[in-house]
Amino acid sequence: MTSDLSFEGQRPLKNNRSFVTLMVAQAISNLGDWLHLLAILTLVGIRWNATPWEITFVTLSAALPILLTGPFAGTLADRLNRKWLMIIADGARILIVGALIFADQIWHVYILLVLKSLFDVIFSPAKNGKLKEIVPQEQLAHAVSISSIIEQMSKIIGPALGGLLVAAFGITWCFVLDSASFLISGIILLWIPGTRVIQSAIHNVTEVEEETEERLRNRPKNSFWKDTQEGIRMLASFPYVGTSLILLASAILFLQFADSQTVVLFRQLPGISSDLLGWCVAASGVGTLIAAMSVRKWKHAGHVLKMGLGTILMGLVIGGAGAIVGIWPHAGLGANLLLVSLFALAGVGIGFAIVPFQILLQEQTPEAMTGRVFGTVGSVMTASNIMGPVVGGFMVTSFGVVPAFVCSGILLTLLGLIYLIKRKGEKADLNGSIAPETMIAGD
């Protein structure tokens, strides 16, 4: 098998037509993922006056399918044509989001959100696998950074744009335009190649590793369930990647202890502005976006070092925010500016914790296994996002919001130090991360 790249693979990313097309489609599809958020919360929370538990079930309806079906969706992405999986996912979401226009009971919303989430989870691993098909190995870090920037921008722009649409035109038109975003994304995806563009997904690697990639792609098909299990085992076969996933999932869990209770923390400051939460969320998104844009420039810093420093920064900021609110006398311009600045720094920490891991995952995962590995990672991260607010609510109820924030900050800082200790073995782990004899089940 040759390790030469096709002509398109040798071009800079900006001239890689397949990559640019995929990123445009991802941007529009990701925007659609967030555009409807405020419309649903307005519909359920304000127009229907839902109870706190009913609003909680809205969140769970969107999150649980990702938790439960991530590895299976990843297996589909590895067995079927990834281009057409993305197009099918976008097509289904056109109908599902459009159906929200006619929802007049809350259980309708629950069902539709579950269905939408099922196709969300199909789109993501298929996109990550397609990225590996059209971008050469040496450009993956840059490509993943761009993809992460698009994701973060959609999280900032989507809810804000959705709020403007709801205010200007009403909930119905927000759902209409959201549905149209998936239609546009699906049409754009028609222009990317259905087959792989890069002749070898691994460039400048050992012959053994290249042979492993070939065997994974061309060996006889296993059963669907066996393929799913193989994707989970793949993470375990990469000690560095598997350990980093556990550490990152723990970081997200600890972060959610505090992040889910931010409104409660702000209520501790007398006279706090009702707009502060929105500014802090926006500042956090901007910080994450800045990190995604700059993380690739730290070429001489290892992935674990970046993740460790990002986690420590999160811990110091979250703990510091809790301590400051605990001793600050009253709300005012100084308190507002300080909190917005702290949330921006927390966003930078989040970016440095997450983006290097995404780059590592793309670099280390064979293209034939990308869907299953990313699907499994998505399920693990969703579990942390679900468990974190539950534990955070218990901590705030039992000990108070300021101790909860301080505890979260301490745990994140200690976890970041574990990252830095783990960094000593990063080079050895990466050099030995592909083990053909152990990671191919059924050969």
Coordinates of C-alpha atoms in Angstrom, one line a residue:
M1 CA 0.0 0.0 0.0
T2 CA 1.4 3.3 -0.9
S3 CA 1.6 6.2 1.5
D4 CA 1.4 8.8 -1.2
L5 CA -1.4 11.4 -1.0
S6 CA -3.7 12.4 -3.8
F7 CA -3.2 15.8 -5.4
E8 CA -6.0 17.4 -3.3
G9 CA -4.5 16.0 -0.1
Q10 CA -1.2 17.8 -0.9
R11 CA -2.9 21.2 -1.1
P12 CA -3.2 23.7 1.8
L13 CA -6.4 23.2 3.7
K14 CA -7.9 26.4 2.3
N15 CA -7.5 24.9 -1.2
N16 CA -8.8 21.5 -0.2
R17 CA -12.3 21.8 -1.7
S18 CA -13.7 18.8 0.0
F19 CA -12.6 20.0 3.4
V20 CA -13.9 23.6 2.9
T21 CA -17.3 22.2 1.7
L22 CA -17.5 19.9 4.7
M23 CA -16.7 22.8 7.1
V24 CA -19.4 25.0 5.5
A25 CA -21.9 22.2 5.9
Q26 CA -20.8 21.6 9.5
A27 CA -21.1 25.3 10.3
I28 CA -24.7 25.5 9.1
S29 CA -25.7 22.2 10.7
N30 CA -24.1 23.1 14.0
L31 CA -25.9 26.4 13.9
G32 CA -29.1 24.5 13.5
D33 CA -28.3 22.4 16.6
W34 CA -28.4 25.6 18.7
L35 CA -30.8 27.8 16.9
H36 CA -33.9 26.2 18.3
L37 CA -32.6 26.2 21.9
L38 CA -34.0 29.5 23.1
A39 CA -37.3 29.0 21.1
I40 CA -37.9 25.7 23.0
L41 CA -37.1 27.2 26.4
T42 CA -39.4 30.1 25.6
L43 CA -42.2 27.8 24.4
V44 CA -41.9 25.4 27.4
G45 CA -40.8 27.7 30.2
I46 CA -42.7 30.9 29.4
R47 CA -45.6 30.1 27.2
W48 CA -46.5 26.8 28.8
N49 CA -45.2 27.7 32.3
A50 CA -43.5 24.3 32.7
T51 CA -42.4 23.1 36.1
P52 CA -38.6 22.8 36.9
W53 CA -38.9 19.0 36.5
E54 CA -40.6 19.4 33.1
I55 CA -37.8 21.7 32.0
T56 CA -35.2 19.1 33.3
F57 CA -36.9 16.4 31.2
V58 CA -36.5 18.7 28.1
T59 CA -32.7 18.7 28.7
L60 CA -32.6 14.9 29.3
S61 CA -34.6 14.3 26.2
A62 CA -31.8 15.9 24.2
A63 CA -28.9 14.3 26.1
L64 CA -29.9 10.7 26.9
P65 CA -30.0 9.5 23.3
I66 CA -26.4 10.7 22.9
L67 CA -25.4 8.9 26.1
L68 CA -27.1 5.6 25.1
T69 CA -26.5 5.4 21.4
G70 CA -23.1 7.0 20.7
P71 CA -21.1 3.8 20.1
F72 CA -23.9 2.4 17.9
A73 CA -24.1 5.5 15.8
G74 CA -20.3 5.4 15.5
T75 CA -20.5 1.8 14.2
L76 CA -23.0 3.0 11.5
A77 CA -20.5 5.7 10.5
D78 CA -17.8 3.1 10.1
R79 CA -19.9 0.6 8.2
L80 CA -21.9 2.9 5.9
N81 CA -21.1 5.8 3.5
R82 CA -20.4 8.7 5.8
K83 CA -21.5 11.4 3.3
W84 CA -25.0 9.9 2.9
L85 CA -25.3 9.3 6.7
M86 CA -24.8 13.1 7.2
I87 CA -27.3 13.9 4.5
I88 CA -29.8 11.5 5.9
A89 CA -29.3 13.0 9.4
D90 CA -29.8 16.5 8.1
G91 CA -32.9 15.4 6.1
A92 CA -34.5 13.8 9.1
R93 CA -33.9 16.9 11.2
I94 CA -35.6 19.1 8.6
L95 CA -38.8 17.2 9.4
I96 CA -38.3 16.8 13.1
V97 CA -37.6 20.5 13.8
G98 CA -40.4 21.5 11.4
A99 CA -42.8 19.3 13.5
L100 CA -42.0 21.4 16.6
I101 CA -44.1 24.1 14.9
F102 CA -47.2 21.9 15.5
A103 CA -46.3 20.7 19.1
D104 CA -49.0 21.8 21.5
Q105 CA -48.2 19.5 24.5
I106 CA -44.9 19.1 26.3
W107 CA -44.7 15.3 25.6
H108 CA -44.7 16.2 21.9
V109 CA -41.5 18.2 22.6
Y110 CA -40.0 15.3 24.5
I111 CA -40.5 12.9 21.6
L112 CA -39.3 15.3 19.0
L113 CA -36.2 16.2 20.9
V114 CA -35.3 12.5 21.4
L115 CA -35.7 11.9 17.7
K116 CA -33.6 15.0 16.8
S117 CA -30.9 13.9 19.2
L118 CA -30.7 10.5 17.6
F119 CA -29.9 12.0 14.3
D120 CA -27.5 14.6 16.0
V121 CA -25.5 11.7 17.3
I122 CA -25.4 10.1 13.8
F123 CA -24.1 13.2 12.2
S124 CA -21.1 13.8 14.5
P125 CA -19.1 10.6 14.2
A126 CA -19.8 10.5 10.4
K127 CA -18.4 14.0 10.1
N128 CA -15.3 13.1 12.1
G129 CA -14.8 10.0 10.0
K130 CA -15.2 12.0 6.8
L131 CA -12.7 14.5 8.0
K132 CA -10.1 11.7 8.3
E133 CA -11.0 10.6 4.7
I134 CA -10.3 14.0 3.1
V135 CA -7.5 15.5 5.2
P136 CA -3.9 14.1 5.3
Q137 CA -2.5 13.2 8.6
E138 CA 0.0 16.1 8.8
Q139 CA -2.9 18.6 8.5
L140 CA -5.3 16.9 11.0
A141 CA -4.4 19.2 13.9
H142 CA -5.2 22.3 11.8
A143 CA -8.4 20.7 10.5
V144 CA -9.6 19.7 14.0
S145 CA -8.8 23.2 15.3
I146 CA -11.0 24.7 12.5
S147 CA -13.8 22.3 13.2
S148 CA -13.6 23.1 16.9
I149 CA -13.7 26.8 16.2
I150 CA -16.9 26.3 14.1
E151 CA -18.5 24.3 16.9
Q152 CA -17.7 27.0 19.5
M153 CA -18.9 29.8 17.2
S154 CA -22.2 28.0 16.7
K155 CA -22.7 27.7 20.4
I156 CA -22.2 31.5 20.7
I157 CA -24.1 32.6 17.6
G158 CA -26.9 30.0 17.6
P159 CA -28.6 30.9 20.9
A160 CA -28.1 34.6 20.3
L161 CA -29.6 34.4 16.8
G162 CA -32.4 32.3 18.1
G163 CA -33.2 34.9 20.7
L164 CA -33.3 37.6 18.1
L165 CA -35.6 35.5 15.8
V166 CA -38.0 34.8 18.7
A167 CA -38.1 38.4 19.7
A168 CA -38.5 39.7 16.1
F169 CA -40.7 37.1 14.4
G170 CA -41.9 34.6 17.1
I171 CA -41.2 31.0 18.0
T172 CA -42.7 29.6 14.8
W173 CA -40.3 31.4 12.4
C174 CA -37.3 30.3 14.6
F175 CA -38.3 26.7 14.0
V176 CA -38.8 27.3 10.3
L177 CA -35.4 28.9 9.8
D178 CA -33.8 26.2 12.0
S179 CA -35.4 23.5 9.7
A180 CA -34.1 25.4 6.7
S181 CA -30.5 25.3 8.1
F182 CA -30.5 21.5 7.9
L183 CA -31.9 21.6 4.4
I184 CA -29.0 23.9 3.3
S185 CA -26.5 21.8 5.1
G186 CA -27.8 18.6 3.4
I187 CA -27.6 20.2 -0.1
I188 CA -24.0 21.4 0.5
L189 CA -23.0 17.9 1.6
L190 CA -23.9 16.6 -1.9
W191 CA -20.8 18.3 -3.2
I192 CA -18.3 16.4 -1.1
P193 CA -16.9 13.1 -2.4
G194 CA -18.7 9.9 -1.2
T195 CA -15.4 7.9 -1.2
R196 CA -12.1 8.7 0.5
V197 CA -9.9 11.3 -1.1
I198 CA -6.6 10.5 0.7
Q199 CA -5.1 7.3 -0.5
S200 CA -3.7 6.6 3.0
A201 CA -5.1 8.0 6.1
I202 CA -1.7 7.7 7.8
H203 CA 1.2 9.5 6.4
N204 CA 4.9 9.0 7.3
V205 CA 4.2 6.2 9.7
T206 CA 5.7 2.7 10.1
E207 CA 4.9 0.0 7.6
V208 CA 3.3 -2.0 10.5
E209 CA 0.9 0.8 11.3
E210 CA 0.1 1.4 7.6
E211 CA -0.6 -2.4 7.3
T212 CA -2.9 -2.2 10.3
E213 CA -4.9 0.6 8.7
E214 CA -5.3 -1.6 5.5
R215 CA -6.3 -4.6 7.5
L216 CA -8.9 -2.7 9.4
R217 CA -10.4 -1.3 6.3
N218 CA -10.5 -4.4 4.1
R219 CA -11.1 -7.3 6.6
P220 CA -14.4 -9.2 6.5
K221 CA -17.3 -7.4 8.3
N222 CA -18.1 -8.4 11.9
S223 CA -21.6 -8.3 13.4
F224 CA -22.9 -4.9 14.2
W225 CA -22.6 -5.6 18.0
K226 CA -19.0 -6.9 17.7
D227 CA -18.0 -3.9 15.7
T228 CA -19.5 -1.7 18.4
Q229 CA -17.5 -3.5 21.1
E230 CA -14.4 -3.2 19.0
G231 CA -14.7 0.6 19.0
I232 CA -14.9 0.6 22.8
R233 CA -11.9 -1.7 23.0
M234 CA -10.0 0.5 20.7
L235 CA -9.9 3.3 23.3
A236 CA -8.6 0.9 25.9
S237 CA -5.9 -0.3 23.5
F238 CA -4.5 3.3 23.5
P239 CA -3.4 3.8 27.1
Y240 CA -2.6 7.5 26.6
V241 CA -5.9 8.2 24.8
G242 CA -8.0 6.2 27.2
T243 CA -6.5 7.7 30.3
S244 CA -6.8 11.2 28.8
L245 CA -10.5 10.5 28.1
I246 CA -11.1 9.5 31.7
L247 CA -9.3 12.7 32.9
L248 CA -11.2 14.9 30.5
A249 CA -14.6 13.3 31.5
S250 CA -13.7 13.9 35.1
A251 CA -12.8 17.5 34.4
I252 CA -16.2 18.1 32.7
L253 CA -17.9 16.4 35.6
F254 CA -16.2 18.6 38.1
L255 CA -16.8 21.7 36.0
Q256 CA -20.5 21.0 35.9
F257 CA -20.7 20.8 39.7
A258 CA -20.3 24.6 39.5
D259 CA -21.3 25.6 36.0
S260 CA -24.8 24.2 36.4
Q261 CA -25.3 26.4 39.5
T262 CA -24.0 29.7 38.1
V263 CA -27.4 31.4 38.5
V264 CA -27.6 30.4 42.1
L265 CA -24.1 31.8 42.7
F266 CA -25.0 35.1 41.1
R267 CA -28.0 35.4 43.3
Q268 CA -25.6 35.7 46.3
L269 CA -24.7 39.2 45.1
P270 CA -27.3 41.8 46.2
G271 CA -28.5 43.9 43.2
I272 CA -27.0 41.7 40.6
S273 CA -28.1 42.5 37.0
S274 CA -30.3 40.0 35.2
D275 CA -28.1 40.4 32.1
L276 CA -24.9 39.3 33.8
L277 CA -25.5 35.6 33.1
G278 CA -25.8 36.1 29.4
W279 CA -22.6 38.2 29.3
C280 CA -20.7 35.6 31.3
V281 CA -21.9 32.8 29.0
A282 CA -20.9 34.8 25.9
A283 CA -17.5 35.6 27.5
S284 CA -16.9 31.9 28.2
G285 CA -17.8 31.0 24.6
V286 CA -15.4 33.7 23.3
G287 CA -12.6 32.4 25.6
T288 CA -13.1 28.8 24.3
L289 CA -13.1 30.2 20.7
I290 CA -9.8 32.0 21.4
A291 CA -8.3 28.8 22.8
A292 CA -9.4 26.8 19.8
M293 CA -7.8 29.3 17.5
S294 CA -4.5 29.4 19.3
V295 CA -4.0 25.8 20.7
R296 CA -2.4 24.6 17.4
K297 CA 0.2 27.4 17.6
W298 CA 1.8 25.8 20.7
K299 CA 3.6 23.2 18.5
H300 CA 6.3 22.4 21.1
A301 CA 3.8 21.7 23.9
G302 CA 2.5 18.2 24.2
H303 CA -1.3 17.5 24.2
V304 CA -1.3 16.5 27.9
L305 CA 0.6 19.6 28.9
K306 CA -2.1 21.8 27.2
M307 CA -4.9 19.8 28.7
G308 CA -3.3 20.0 32.2
L309 CA -2.8 23.7 32.0
G310 CA -6.3 24.2 30.7
T311 CA -7.8 22.2 33.6
I312 CA -5.7 24.0 36.2
L313 CA -6.9 27.4 34.8
M314 CA -10.5 26.2 35.0
G315 CA -10.0 25.2 38.6
L316 CA -8.4 28.4 39.7
V317 CA -11.1 30.5 37.9
I318 CA -14.1 28.5 39.2
G319 CA -12.8 28.4 42.7
G320 CA -11.8 32.0 42.6
A321 CA -15.3 33.1 41.3
G322 CA -16.9 31.3 44.2
A323 CA -14.6 32.8 46.8
I324 CA -15.0 36.3 45.3
V325 CA -18.8 36.2 45.4
G326 CA -18.6 34.9 48.9
I327 CA -16.7 37.9 50.2
W328 CA -17.8 40.6 47.7
P329 CA -20.1 43.2 49.4
H330 CA -22.5 44.0 46.6
A331 CA -23.0 43.9 42.9
G332 CA -21.7 46.7 40.7
L333 CA -19.6 47.5 37.7
G334 CA -16.5 46.2 39.4
A335 CA -18.1 42.8 40.2
N336 CA -19.7 42.5 36.8
L337 CA -16.4 43.2 35.0
L338 CA -14.5 40.8 37.3
L339 CA -17.0 37.9 36.8
V340 CA -17.2 38.4 33.0
S341 CA -13.3 38.3 32.9
L342 CA -13.2 35.2 35.0
F343 CA -15.7 33.4 32.8
A344 CA -13.7 34.4 29.7
L345 CA -10.6 32.8 31.3
A346 CA -12.6 29.7 32.2
G347 CA -13.6 29.5 28.6
V348 CA -9.9 29.6 27.6
G349 CA -9.3 26.7 30.1
I350 CA -12.1 24.7 28.6
G351 CA -10.7 25.1 25.1
F352 CA -7.2 24.0 26.1
A353 CA -8.6 21.0 27.9
I354 CA -10.9 19.8 25.0
V355 CA -9.3 20.8 21.7
P356 CA -5.9 19.0 22.2
F357 CA -7.8 15.9 23.1
Q358 CA -9.9 16.1 19.9
I359 CA -6.7 16.5 17.9
L360 CA -5.0 13.6 19.6
L361 CA -8.1 11.4 19.0
Q362 CA -8.1 12.2 15.2
E363 CA -4.3 11.6 15.0
Q364 CA -4.3 8.3 16.8
T365 CA -7.5 6.6 15.6
P366 CA -7.3 4.6 12.4
E367 CA -9.7 6.0 9.8
A368 CA -11.7 2.7 9.7
M369 CA -12.5 3.0 13.4
T370 CA -13.1 6.8 13.7
G371 CA -16.9 6.6 13.9
R372 CA -16.9 4.1 16.7
V373 CA -14.2 5.8 18.7
F374 CA -15.8 9.2 18.5
G375 CA -19.2 7.8 19.2
T376 CA -18.0 6.2 22.4
V377 CA -16.2 9.4 23.4
G378 CA -19.4 11.3 22.8
S379 CA -21.4 9.0 25.1
V380 CA -18.7 9.3 27.9
M381 CA -18.7 13.1 27.7
T382 CA -22.5 13.2 27.7
A383 CA -22.6 11.1 30.9
S384 CA -20.4 13.7 32.6
N385 CA -22.6 16.5 31.4
I386 CA -25.7 14.7 32.8
M387 CA -24.2 13.6 36.1
G388 CA -22.5 16.9 36.9
P389 CA -25.6 19.1 37.4
V390 CA -27.2 16.4 39.5
V391 CA -24.2 16.2 41.9
G392 CA -23.8 20.0 41.8
G393 CA -27.4 20.4 42.8
F394 CA -26.9 18.0 45.8
M395 CA -23.7 19.9 46.8
V396 CA -25.4 23.3 46.7
T397 CA -28.4 22.0 48.7
S398 CA -26.2 20.4 51.3
F399 CA -23.4 22.8 51.7
G400 CA -24.2 26.0 49.8
V401 CA -23.3 27.4 46.5
V402 CA -20.0 29.1 47.5
P403 CA -18.5 25.9 49.0
A404 CA -19.7 24.0 45.9
F405 CA -17.8 26.4 43.6
V406 CA -14.6 26.3 45.8
C407 CA -14.8 22.4 45.9
S408 CA -15.2 22.3 42.2
G409 CA -12.2 24.5 41.7
I410 CA -10.0 22.5 44.0
L411 CA -10.9 19.2 42.3
L412 CA -10.2 20.7 38.8
T413 CA -6.8 22.1 40.0
L414 CA -5.8 18.7 41.5
L415 CA -6.9 17.0 38.3
G416 CA -4.8 19.3 36.2
L417 CA -1.8 18.4 38.3
I418 CA -2.5 14.8 37.6
Y419 CA -2.4 15.7 33.9
L420 CA 1.0 17.2 34.3
I421 CA 2.3 14.1 36.1
K422 CA 0.9 12.0 33.3
R423 CA 2.7 14.1 30.8
K424 CA 6.0 12.5 31.6
G425 CA 4.9 9.4 29.8
E426 CA 3.2 11.1 26.8
K427 CA 6.0 10.5 24.3
A428 CA 6.3 6.8 25.2
D429 CA 2.5 6.3 25.1
L430 CA 2.1 8.0 21.7
N431 CA 5.0 6.0 20.2
G432 CA 3.4 2.8 21.3
S433 CA -0.3 3.7 21.0
I434 CA -0.9 1.6 17.8
A435 CA -0.7 -2.1 18.7
P436 CA -1.9 -4.1 15.7
E437 CA -1.7 -7.4 17.6
T438 CA -4.2 -6.3 20.3
M439 CA -6.5 -3.8 18.7
I440 CA -7.9 -5.9 15.8
A441 CA -10.5 -8.2 17.1
G442 CA -11.5 -11.2 15.1
D443 CA -8.4 -11.3 12.8

